[in-house]
Short mmCIF file of C-alpha atoms in Angstrom, two decimals:
data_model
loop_
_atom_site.label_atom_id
_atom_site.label_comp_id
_atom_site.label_asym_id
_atom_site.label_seq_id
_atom_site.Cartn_x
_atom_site.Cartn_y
_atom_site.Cartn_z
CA UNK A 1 -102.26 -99.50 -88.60
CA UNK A 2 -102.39 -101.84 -85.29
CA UNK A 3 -104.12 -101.55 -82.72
CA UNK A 4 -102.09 -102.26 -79.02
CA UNK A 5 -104.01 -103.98 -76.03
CA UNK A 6 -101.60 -103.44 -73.42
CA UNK A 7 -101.92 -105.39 -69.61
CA UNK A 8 -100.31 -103.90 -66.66
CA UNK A 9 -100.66 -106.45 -63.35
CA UNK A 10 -99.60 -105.65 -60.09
CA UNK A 11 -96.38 -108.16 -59.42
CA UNK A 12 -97.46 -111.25 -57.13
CA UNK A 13 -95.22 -110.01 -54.44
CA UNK A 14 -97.28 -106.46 -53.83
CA UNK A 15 -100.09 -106.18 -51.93
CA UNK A 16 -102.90 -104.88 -53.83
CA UNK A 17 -105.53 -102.84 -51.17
CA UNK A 18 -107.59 -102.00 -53.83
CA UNK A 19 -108.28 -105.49 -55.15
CA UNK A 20 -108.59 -106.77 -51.15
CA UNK A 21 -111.17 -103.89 -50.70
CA UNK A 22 -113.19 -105.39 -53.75
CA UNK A 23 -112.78 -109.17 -52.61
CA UNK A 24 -114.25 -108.20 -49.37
CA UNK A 25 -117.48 -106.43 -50.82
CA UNK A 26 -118.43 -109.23 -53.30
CA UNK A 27 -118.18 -111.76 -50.01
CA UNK A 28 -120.65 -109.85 -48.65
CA UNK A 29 -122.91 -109.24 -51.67
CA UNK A 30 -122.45 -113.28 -51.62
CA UNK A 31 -119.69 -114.45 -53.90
CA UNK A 32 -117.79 -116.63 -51.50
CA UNK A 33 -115.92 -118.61 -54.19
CA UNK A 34 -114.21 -115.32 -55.10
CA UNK A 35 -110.18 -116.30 -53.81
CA UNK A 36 -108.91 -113.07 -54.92
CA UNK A 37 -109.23 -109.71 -56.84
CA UNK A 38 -105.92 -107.78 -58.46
CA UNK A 39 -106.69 -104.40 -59.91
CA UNK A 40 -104.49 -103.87 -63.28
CA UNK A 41 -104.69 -101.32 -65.81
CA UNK A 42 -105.52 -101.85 -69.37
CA UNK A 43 -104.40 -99.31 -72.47
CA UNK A 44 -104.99 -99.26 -75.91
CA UNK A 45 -102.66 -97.75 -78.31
CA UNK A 46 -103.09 -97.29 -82.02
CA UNK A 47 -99.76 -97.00 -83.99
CA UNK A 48 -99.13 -96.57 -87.65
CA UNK A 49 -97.17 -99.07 -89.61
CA UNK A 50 -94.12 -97.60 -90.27
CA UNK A 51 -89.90 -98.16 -90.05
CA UNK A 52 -89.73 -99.79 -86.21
CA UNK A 53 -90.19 -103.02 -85.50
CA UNK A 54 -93.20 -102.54 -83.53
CA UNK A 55 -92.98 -105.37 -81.24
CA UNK A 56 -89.65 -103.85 -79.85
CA UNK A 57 -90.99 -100.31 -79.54
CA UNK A 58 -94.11 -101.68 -77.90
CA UNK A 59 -91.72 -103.09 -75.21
CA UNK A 60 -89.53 -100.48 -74.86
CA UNK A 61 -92.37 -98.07 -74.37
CA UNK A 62 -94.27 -100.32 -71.86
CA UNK A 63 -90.80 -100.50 -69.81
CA UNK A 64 -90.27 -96.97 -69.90
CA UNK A 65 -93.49 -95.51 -69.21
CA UNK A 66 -96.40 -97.06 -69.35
CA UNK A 67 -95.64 -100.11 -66.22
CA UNK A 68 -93.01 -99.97 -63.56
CA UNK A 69 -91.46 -102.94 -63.25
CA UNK A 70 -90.29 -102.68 -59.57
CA UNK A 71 -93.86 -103.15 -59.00
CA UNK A 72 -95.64 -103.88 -62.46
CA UNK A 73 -95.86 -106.75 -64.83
CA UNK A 74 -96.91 -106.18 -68.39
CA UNK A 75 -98.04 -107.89 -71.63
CA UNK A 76 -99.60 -106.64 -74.96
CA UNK A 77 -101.12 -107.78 -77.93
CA UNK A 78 -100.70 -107.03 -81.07
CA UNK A 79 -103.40 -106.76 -84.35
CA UNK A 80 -104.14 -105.46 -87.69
CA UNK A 81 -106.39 -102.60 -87.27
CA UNK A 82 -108.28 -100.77 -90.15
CA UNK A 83 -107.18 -97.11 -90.10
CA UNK A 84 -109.80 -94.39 -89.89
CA UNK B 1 -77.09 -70.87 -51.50
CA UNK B 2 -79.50 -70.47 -54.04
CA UNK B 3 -82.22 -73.29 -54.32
CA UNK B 4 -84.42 -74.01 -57.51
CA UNK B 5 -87.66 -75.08 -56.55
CA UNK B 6 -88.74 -77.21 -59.45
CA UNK B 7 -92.37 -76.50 -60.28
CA UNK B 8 -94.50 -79.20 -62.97
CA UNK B 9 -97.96 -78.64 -63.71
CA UNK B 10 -99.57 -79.95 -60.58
CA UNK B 11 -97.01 -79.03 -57.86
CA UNK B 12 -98.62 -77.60 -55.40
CA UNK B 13 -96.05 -77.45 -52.35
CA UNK B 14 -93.94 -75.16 -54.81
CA UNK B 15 -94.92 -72.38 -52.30
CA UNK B 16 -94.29 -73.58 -49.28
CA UNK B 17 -90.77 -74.47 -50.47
CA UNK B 18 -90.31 -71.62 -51.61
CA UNK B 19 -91.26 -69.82 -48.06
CA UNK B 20 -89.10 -72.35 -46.43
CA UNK B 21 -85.80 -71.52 -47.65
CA UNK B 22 -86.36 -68.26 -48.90
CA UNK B 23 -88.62 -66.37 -45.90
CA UNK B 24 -87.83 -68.47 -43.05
CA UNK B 25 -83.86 -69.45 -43.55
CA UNK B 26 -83.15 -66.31 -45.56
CA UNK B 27 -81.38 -68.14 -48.62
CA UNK B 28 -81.85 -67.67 -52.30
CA UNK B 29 -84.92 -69.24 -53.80
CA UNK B 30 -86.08 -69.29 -57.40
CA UNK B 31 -89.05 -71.06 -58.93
CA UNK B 32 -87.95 -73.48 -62.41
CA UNK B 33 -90.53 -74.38 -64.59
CA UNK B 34 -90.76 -77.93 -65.62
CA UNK B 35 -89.10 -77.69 -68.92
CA UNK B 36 -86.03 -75.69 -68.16
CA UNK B 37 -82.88 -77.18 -69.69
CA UNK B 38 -80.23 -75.40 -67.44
CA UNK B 39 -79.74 -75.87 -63.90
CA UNK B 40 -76.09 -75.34 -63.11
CA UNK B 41 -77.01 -72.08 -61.64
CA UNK B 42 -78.05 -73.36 -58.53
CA UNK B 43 -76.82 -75.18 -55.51
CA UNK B 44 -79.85 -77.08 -54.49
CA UNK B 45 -82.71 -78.61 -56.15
CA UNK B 46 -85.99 -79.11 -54.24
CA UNK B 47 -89.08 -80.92 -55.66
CA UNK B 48 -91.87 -80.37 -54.21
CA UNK B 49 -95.02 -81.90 -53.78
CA UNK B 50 -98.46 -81.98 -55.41
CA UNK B 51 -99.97 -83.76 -58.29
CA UNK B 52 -97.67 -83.44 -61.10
CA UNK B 53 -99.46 -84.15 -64.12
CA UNK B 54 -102.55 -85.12 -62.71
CA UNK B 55 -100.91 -88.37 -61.46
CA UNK B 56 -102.64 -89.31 -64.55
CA UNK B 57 -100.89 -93.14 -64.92
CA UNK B 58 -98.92 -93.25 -61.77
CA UNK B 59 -97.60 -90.78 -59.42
CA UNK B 60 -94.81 -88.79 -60.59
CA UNK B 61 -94.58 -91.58 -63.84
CA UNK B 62 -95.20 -88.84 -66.53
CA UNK B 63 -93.05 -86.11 -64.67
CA UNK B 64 -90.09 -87.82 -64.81
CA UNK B 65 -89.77 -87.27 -68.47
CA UNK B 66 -90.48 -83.55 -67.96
CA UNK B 67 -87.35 -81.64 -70.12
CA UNK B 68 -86.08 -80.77 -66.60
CA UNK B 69 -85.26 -84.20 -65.29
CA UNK B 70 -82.23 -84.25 -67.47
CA UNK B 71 -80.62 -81.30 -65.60
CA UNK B 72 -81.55 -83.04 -61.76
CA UNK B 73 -80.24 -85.88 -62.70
CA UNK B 74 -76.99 -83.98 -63.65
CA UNK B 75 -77.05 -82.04 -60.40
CA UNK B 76 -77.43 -85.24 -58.65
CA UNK B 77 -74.44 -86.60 -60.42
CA UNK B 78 -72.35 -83.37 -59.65
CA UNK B 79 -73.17 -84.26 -56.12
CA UNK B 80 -75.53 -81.67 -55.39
CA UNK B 81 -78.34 -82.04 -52.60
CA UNK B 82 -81.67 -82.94 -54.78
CA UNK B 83 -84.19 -82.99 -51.79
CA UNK B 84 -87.70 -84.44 -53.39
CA UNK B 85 -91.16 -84.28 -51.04
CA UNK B 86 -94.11 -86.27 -51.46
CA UNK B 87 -95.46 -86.18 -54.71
CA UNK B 88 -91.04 -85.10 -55.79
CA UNK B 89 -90.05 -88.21 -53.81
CA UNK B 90 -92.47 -90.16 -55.56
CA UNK B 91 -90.54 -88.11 -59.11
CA UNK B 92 -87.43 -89.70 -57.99
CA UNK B 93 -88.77 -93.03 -57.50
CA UNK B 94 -89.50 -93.00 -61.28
CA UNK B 95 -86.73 -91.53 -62.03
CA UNK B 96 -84.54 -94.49 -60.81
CA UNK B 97 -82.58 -91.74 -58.51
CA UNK B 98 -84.08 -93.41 -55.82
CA UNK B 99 -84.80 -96.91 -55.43
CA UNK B 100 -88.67 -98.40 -54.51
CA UNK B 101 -91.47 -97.51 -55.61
CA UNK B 102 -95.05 -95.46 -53.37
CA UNK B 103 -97.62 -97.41 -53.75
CA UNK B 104 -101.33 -96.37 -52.51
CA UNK B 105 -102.05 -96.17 -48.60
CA UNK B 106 -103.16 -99.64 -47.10
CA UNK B 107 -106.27 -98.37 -45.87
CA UNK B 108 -106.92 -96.41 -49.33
CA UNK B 109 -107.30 -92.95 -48.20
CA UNK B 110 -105.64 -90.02 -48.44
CA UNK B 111 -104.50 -89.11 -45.01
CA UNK B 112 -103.87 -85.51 -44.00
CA UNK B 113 -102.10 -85.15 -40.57
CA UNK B 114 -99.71 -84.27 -38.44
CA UNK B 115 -97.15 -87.83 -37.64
CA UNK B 116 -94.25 -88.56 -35.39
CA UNK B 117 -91.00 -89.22 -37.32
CA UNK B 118 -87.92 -90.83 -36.09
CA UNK B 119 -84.53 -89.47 -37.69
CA UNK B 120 -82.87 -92.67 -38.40
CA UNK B 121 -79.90 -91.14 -39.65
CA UNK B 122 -78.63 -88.31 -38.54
CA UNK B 123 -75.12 -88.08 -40.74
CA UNK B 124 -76.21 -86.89 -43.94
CA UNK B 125 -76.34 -83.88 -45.51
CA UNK B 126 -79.92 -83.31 -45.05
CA UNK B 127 -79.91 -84.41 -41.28
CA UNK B 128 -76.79 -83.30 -39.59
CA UNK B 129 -78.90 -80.27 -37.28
CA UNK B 130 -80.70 -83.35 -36.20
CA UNK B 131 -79.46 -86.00 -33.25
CA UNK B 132 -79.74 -89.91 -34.25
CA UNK B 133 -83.04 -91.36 -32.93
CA UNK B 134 -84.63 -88.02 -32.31
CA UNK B 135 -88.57 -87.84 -33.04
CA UNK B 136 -90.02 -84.87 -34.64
CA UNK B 137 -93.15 -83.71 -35.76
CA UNK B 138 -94.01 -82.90 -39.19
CA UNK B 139 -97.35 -83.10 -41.60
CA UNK B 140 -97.94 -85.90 -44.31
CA UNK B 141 -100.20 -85.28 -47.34
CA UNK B 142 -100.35 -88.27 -49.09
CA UNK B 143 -102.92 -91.23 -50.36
CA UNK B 144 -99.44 -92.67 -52.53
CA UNK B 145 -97.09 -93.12 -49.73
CA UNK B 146 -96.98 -96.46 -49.06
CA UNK B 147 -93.10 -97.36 -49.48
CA UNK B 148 -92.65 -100.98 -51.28
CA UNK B 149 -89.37 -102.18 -52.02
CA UNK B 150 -88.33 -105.87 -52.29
CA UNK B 151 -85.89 -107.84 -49.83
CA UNK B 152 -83.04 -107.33 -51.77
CA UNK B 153 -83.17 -103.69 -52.04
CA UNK B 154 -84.61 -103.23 -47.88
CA UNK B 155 -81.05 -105.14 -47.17
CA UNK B 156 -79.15 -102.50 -49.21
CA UNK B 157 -80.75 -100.01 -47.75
CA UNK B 158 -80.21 -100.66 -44.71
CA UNK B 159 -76.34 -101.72 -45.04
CA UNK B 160 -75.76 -98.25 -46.60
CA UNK B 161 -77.91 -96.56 -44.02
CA UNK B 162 -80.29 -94.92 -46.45
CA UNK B 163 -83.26 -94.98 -44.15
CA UNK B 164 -82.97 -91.21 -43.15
CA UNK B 165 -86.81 -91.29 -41.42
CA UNK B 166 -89.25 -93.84 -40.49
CA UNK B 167 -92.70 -93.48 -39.03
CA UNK B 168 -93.43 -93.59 -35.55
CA UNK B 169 -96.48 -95.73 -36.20
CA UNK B 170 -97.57 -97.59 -39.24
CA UNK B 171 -100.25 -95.96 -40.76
CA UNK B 172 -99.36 -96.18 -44.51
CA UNK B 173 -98.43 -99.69 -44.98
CA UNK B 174 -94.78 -98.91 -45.70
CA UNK B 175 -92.48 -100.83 -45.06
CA UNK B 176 -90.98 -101.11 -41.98
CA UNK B 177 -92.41 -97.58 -41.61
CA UNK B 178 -89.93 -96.29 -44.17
CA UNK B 179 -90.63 -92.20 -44.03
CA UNK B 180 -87.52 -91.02 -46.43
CA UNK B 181 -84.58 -92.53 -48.07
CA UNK B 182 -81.03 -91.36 -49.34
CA UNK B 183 -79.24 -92.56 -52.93
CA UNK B 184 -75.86 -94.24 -51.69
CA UNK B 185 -74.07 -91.68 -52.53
CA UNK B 186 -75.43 -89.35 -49.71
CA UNK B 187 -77.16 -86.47 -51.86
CA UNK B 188 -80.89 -86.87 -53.44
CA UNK B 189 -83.64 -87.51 -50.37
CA UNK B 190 -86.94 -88.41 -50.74
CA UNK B 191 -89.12 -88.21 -48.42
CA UNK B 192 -93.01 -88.60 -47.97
CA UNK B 193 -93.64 -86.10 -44.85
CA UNK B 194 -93.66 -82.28 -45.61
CA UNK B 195 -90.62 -80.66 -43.60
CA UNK B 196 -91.21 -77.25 -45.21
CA UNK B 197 -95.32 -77.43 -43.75
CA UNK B 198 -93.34 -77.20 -40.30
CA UNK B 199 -90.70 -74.26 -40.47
CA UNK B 200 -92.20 -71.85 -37.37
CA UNK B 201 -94.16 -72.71 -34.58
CA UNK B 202 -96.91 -70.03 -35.87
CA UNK B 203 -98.26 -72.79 -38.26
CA UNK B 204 -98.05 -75.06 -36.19
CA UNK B 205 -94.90 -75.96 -35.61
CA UNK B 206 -91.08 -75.99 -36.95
CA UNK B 207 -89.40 -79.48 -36.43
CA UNK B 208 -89.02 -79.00 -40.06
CA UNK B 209 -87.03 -76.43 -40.33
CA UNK B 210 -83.69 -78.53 -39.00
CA UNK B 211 -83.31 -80.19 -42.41
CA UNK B 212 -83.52 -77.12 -44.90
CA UNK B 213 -80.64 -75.85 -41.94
CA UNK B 214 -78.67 -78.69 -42.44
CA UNK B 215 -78.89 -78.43 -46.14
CA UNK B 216 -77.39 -74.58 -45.93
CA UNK B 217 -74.98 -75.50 -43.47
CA UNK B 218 -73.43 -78.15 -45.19
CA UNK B 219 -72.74 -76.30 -48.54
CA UNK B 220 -71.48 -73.51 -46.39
CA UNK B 221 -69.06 -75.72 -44.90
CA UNK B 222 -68.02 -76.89 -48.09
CA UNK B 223 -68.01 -73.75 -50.05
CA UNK B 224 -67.55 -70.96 -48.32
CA UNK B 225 -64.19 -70.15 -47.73
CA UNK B 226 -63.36 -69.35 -43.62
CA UNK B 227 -59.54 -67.86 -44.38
#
């Protein structure tokens, strides 16, 4: 079994409203040196070891479905897991 | 012309579409659920809008794997008009049958209102009961309709002439007010606004109404035999 951490980031090119709305409240509540906020997602996927290479399905599936990449960047990570 | 009126869990325009072409212009109208594998029985496909699957992920992400995205993306391919609204223009984006992406309102909120659009094309399929330039008025629904693309794509678009509407004012953050675009080919529109909220002036108005005429009156030309 493995367990998936996959990133999704907003590409540097999109503005992110969210993450500007965010960066102006903690300047208020005092936090100055904050430069900048970007809201991403974060999944976790569990997958059983099995026939796929799992670094290629893990890509595939990110590409497909879980980011768009007209406006999404993503990256994952890999480990063992202990199966429950 | 008959019209399927695609309907995912979540859509919640399916309705008003339906009323649209079906009450107001008198043409055929049928409801299709989600995972229907057969479409070749109609001449138009409309997606409405709404909140297909909960926009759980992104808007219109998991919908566009729905069993019956197979059979639009034929009908777009056999040329038929595909004609997607808010949350279905935000299916298409997914889809790749349109290019960009919606991305949340720049002021974060879902906005609810009646807007001035300008018909930026008036030679297509969907627009030809319009003139060029002419502003109507018809509602937006939307807190996702914020149109990003990048430079590249804003240059093709506008060398094909695929901006069909654009916003009077910029509320949304889209840009350069981009309302609705057309594929290259002419026939799949997407369009943020809701043209079938405004198809008689008892609710409030019927600038709408042009487009779903346009629709019928193309096909007619091109089907229906005058000899």
């Amino acid at each position: 079994m493995k367990k998936v951490k996959v990133y999704v980031t907003l590409r540097e090119s999109v503005l992110d409203p969210q993450g500007s709305a965010v960066m102006g409240s903690l300047h208020k509540m005092g936090y100055g040196e904050v430069e900048d906020v970007r809201i991403g997602k974060y999944m976790e996927l569990m997958i059983e070891d099995g026939e796929r290479n799992i670094e290629a399905m893990v890509d595939e599936l990110c590409h497909k479905l879980l980011a768009n990449t007209v406006i999404e960047d993503y990256r994952f990570e890999i480990e063992e897991a202990v199966s429950q | 012309m008959k019209f399927a009126v695609i309907v995912f869990p979540g859509s919640n325009c399916d309705l008003d579409m339906y009323h649209a072409v079906k009450d107001e212009l008198g043409e055929e109208a049928e409801y299709v659920w989600h995972d229907s594998k057969d479409l070749s029985g109609y001449d138009g496909i409309l997606l409405p809008g709404g909140f297909s699957y909960g926009d759980y992920l992104r808007c219109g992400a998991i919908a566009q794997f729905s069993g019956v995205m197979e059979e639009v993306k034929k009908a777009a391919e056999a040329g038929k008009p595909v004609l997607g609204v808010c949350n279905g223009f935000q299916i298409l984006t997914e889809a790749g049958l349109l290019p960009g992406m919606l991305l949340r309102n720049k002021n974060l909120k879902f906005m609810c209102r009646t807007v001035g659009l300008k018909v930026e094309n008036a030679n297509t399929l969907f627009t030809n009961e319009y003139a060029e330039g002419q502003e109507i008025q018809v509602p937006i629904a939307h807190g996702e309709g914020n149109y990003y693309c990048d430079d590249e794509t804003y240059e093709n678009l506008k060398k094909n002439n695929q901006i069909v509407f654009s916003y009077a004012d910029d509320f949304n953050g889209s840009r350069n007010q981009i309302a609705g675009i057309i594929n290259e080919r002419g026939n799949v529109l997407g369009m943020m606004p809701h043209p079938e909220r405004a198809v008689s002036d008892l609710i409030g108005g019927s600038d709408g109404l042009a487009l779903f005429k346009s629709i019928v009156k193309q096909w007619r030309e091109a089907n229906v035999s005058h000899a």
